[in-house]
Coordinates of C-alpha atoms in Angstrom, one line a residue:
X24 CA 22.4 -27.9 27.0
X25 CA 19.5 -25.4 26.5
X26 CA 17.1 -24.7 29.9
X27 CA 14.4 -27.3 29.9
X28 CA 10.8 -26.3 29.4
X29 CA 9.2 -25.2 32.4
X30 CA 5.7 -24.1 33.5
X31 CA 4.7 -22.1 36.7
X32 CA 1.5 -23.7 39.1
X33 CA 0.5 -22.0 42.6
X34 CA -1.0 -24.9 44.4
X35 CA -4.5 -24.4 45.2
X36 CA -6.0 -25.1 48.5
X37 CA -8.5 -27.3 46.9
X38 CA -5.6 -29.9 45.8
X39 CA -4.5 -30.3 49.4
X40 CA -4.9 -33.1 51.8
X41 CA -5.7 -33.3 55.3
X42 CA -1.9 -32.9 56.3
X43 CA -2.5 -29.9 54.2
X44 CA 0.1 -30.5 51.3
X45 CA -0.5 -31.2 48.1
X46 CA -2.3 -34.3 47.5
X47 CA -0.2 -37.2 45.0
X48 CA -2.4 -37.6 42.5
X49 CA -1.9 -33.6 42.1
X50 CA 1.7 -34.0 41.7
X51 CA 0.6 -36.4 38.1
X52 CA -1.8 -33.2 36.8
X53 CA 1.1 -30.6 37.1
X54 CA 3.3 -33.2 35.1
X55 CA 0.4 -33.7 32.8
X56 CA -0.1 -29.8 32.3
X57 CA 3.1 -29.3 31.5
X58 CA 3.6 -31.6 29.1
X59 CA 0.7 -31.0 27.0
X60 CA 2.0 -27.0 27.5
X61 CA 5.4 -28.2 25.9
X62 CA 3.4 -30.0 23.2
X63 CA 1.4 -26.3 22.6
X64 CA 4.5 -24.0 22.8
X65 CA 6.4 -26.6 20.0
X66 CA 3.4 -26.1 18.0
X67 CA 2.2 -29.4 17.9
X68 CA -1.2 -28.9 19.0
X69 CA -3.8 -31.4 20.5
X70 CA -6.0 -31.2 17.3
X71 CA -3.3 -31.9 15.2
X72 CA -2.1 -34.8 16.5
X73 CA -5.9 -36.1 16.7
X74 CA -6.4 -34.9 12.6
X75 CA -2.9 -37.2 12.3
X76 CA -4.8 -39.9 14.2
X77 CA -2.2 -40.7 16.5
X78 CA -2.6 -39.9 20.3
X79 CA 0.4 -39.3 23.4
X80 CA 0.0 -42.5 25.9
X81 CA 2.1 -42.7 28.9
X82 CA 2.8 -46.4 29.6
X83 CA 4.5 -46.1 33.2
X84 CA 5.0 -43.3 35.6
X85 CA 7.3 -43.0 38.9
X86 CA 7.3 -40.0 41.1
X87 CA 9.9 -39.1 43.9
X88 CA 8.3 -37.3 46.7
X89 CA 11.3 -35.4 48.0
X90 CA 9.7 -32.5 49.3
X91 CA 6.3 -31.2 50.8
X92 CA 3.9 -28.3 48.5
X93 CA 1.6 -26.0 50.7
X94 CA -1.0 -24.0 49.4
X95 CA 0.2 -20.8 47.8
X96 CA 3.6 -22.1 46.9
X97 CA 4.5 -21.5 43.3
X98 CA 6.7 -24.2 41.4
X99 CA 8.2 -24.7 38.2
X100 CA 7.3 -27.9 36.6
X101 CA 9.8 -28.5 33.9
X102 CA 9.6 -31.2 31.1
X103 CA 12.5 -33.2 29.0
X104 CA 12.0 -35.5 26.2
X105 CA 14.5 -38.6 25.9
X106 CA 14.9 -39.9 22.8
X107 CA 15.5 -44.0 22.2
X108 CA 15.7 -46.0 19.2
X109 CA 12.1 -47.7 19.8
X110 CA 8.3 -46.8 20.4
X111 CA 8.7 -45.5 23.5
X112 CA 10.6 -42.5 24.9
X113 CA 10.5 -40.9 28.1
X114 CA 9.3 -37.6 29.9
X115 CA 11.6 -36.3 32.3
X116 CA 10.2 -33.8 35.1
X117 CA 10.6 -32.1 38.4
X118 CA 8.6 -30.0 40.3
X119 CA 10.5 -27.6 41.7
X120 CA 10.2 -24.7 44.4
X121 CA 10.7 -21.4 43.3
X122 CA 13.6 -20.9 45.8
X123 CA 15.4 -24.1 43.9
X124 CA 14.2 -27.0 46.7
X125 CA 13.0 -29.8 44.7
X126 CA 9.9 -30.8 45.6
X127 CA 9.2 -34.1 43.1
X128 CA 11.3 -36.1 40.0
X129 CA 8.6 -37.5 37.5
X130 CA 9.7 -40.3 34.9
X131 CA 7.4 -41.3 32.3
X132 CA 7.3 -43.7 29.6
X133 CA 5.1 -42.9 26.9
X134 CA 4.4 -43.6 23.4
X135 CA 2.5 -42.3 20.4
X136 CA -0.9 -44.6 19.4
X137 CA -2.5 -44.8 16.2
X138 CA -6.0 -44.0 17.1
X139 CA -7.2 -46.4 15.0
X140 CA -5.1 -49.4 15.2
X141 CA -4.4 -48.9 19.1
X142 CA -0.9 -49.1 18.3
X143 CA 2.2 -47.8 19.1
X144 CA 4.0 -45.7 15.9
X145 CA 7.6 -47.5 15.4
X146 CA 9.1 -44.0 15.5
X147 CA 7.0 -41.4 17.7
X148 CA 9.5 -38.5 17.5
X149 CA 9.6 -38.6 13.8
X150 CA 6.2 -37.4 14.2
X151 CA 6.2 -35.2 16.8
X152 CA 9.1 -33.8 14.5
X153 CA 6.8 -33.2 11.8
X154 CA 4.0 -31.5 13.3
X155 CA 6.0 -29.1 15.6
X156 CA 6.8 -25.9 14.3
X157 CA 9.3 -25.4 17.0
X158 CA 11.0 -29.3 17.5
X159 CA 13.5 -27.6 19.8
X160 CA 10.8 -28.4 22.8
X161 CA 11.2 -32.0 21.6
X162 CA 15.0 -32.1 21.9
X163 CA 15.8 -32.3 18.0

């Protein structure tokens, strides 16, 4: 199995809390960035998907706080795509210490609207498939 896609952060002291770690709803942003980073390096860009008329939604989100982020630390915050038979799929991640420690697992369930309808596509990866240029960052 190939390396998942992975994007480096340095947390910013601005994104702490007043236990000076990184704040939780920081922890969804990273995911967030890196997601929309895998979507960019696939080639499947946020303008195309919105010419398409079709949207990314994330439908439910659990984060495992394993361990805490300091300001300065640098992580990698990687991103998988898991494929089902239905609307939905799911976004695998982990923010992860440079030095290995795990510091957060991120599961996502998202889905692909139709910006006009405000529906889910039947088969979300069938377009992701077509607009990439690269579907490898998809899992195809």
């Amino acid at each position: 199995m190939a390396e998942p896609f992975s994007v480096r952060v340095t947390v910013r002291g601005y994104e702490t809390d007043v236990q000076g770690h990184l704040n939780q709803a920081v922890y969804l942003n990273y995911a967030e960035h890196a997601r929309w980073s895998l979507l960019q390096a696939a080639g499947a860009s946020q303008a195309q998907l919105v010419g398409r008329g079709v949207g990314p939604v994330t439908l439910e989100t659990t984060i495992r706080y394993r361990r805490e982020l300091l300001a300065g630390d640098e992580v990698d915050v990687t991103c998988v795509f898991e494929w089902g038979s239905g609307k939905t799929f799911r976004i695998l991640q982990e923010i992860r210490k440079t030095d290995g420690t795990v510091a957060a697992e991120i599961s996502a369930v998202c889905g692909l609207l139709n910006l006009t309808e405000r529906k889910l596509l039947a088969d979300p990866g069938k377009v992701f498939g077509e607009l990439a240029e690269d579907p490898g960052h998809f899992g195809f």
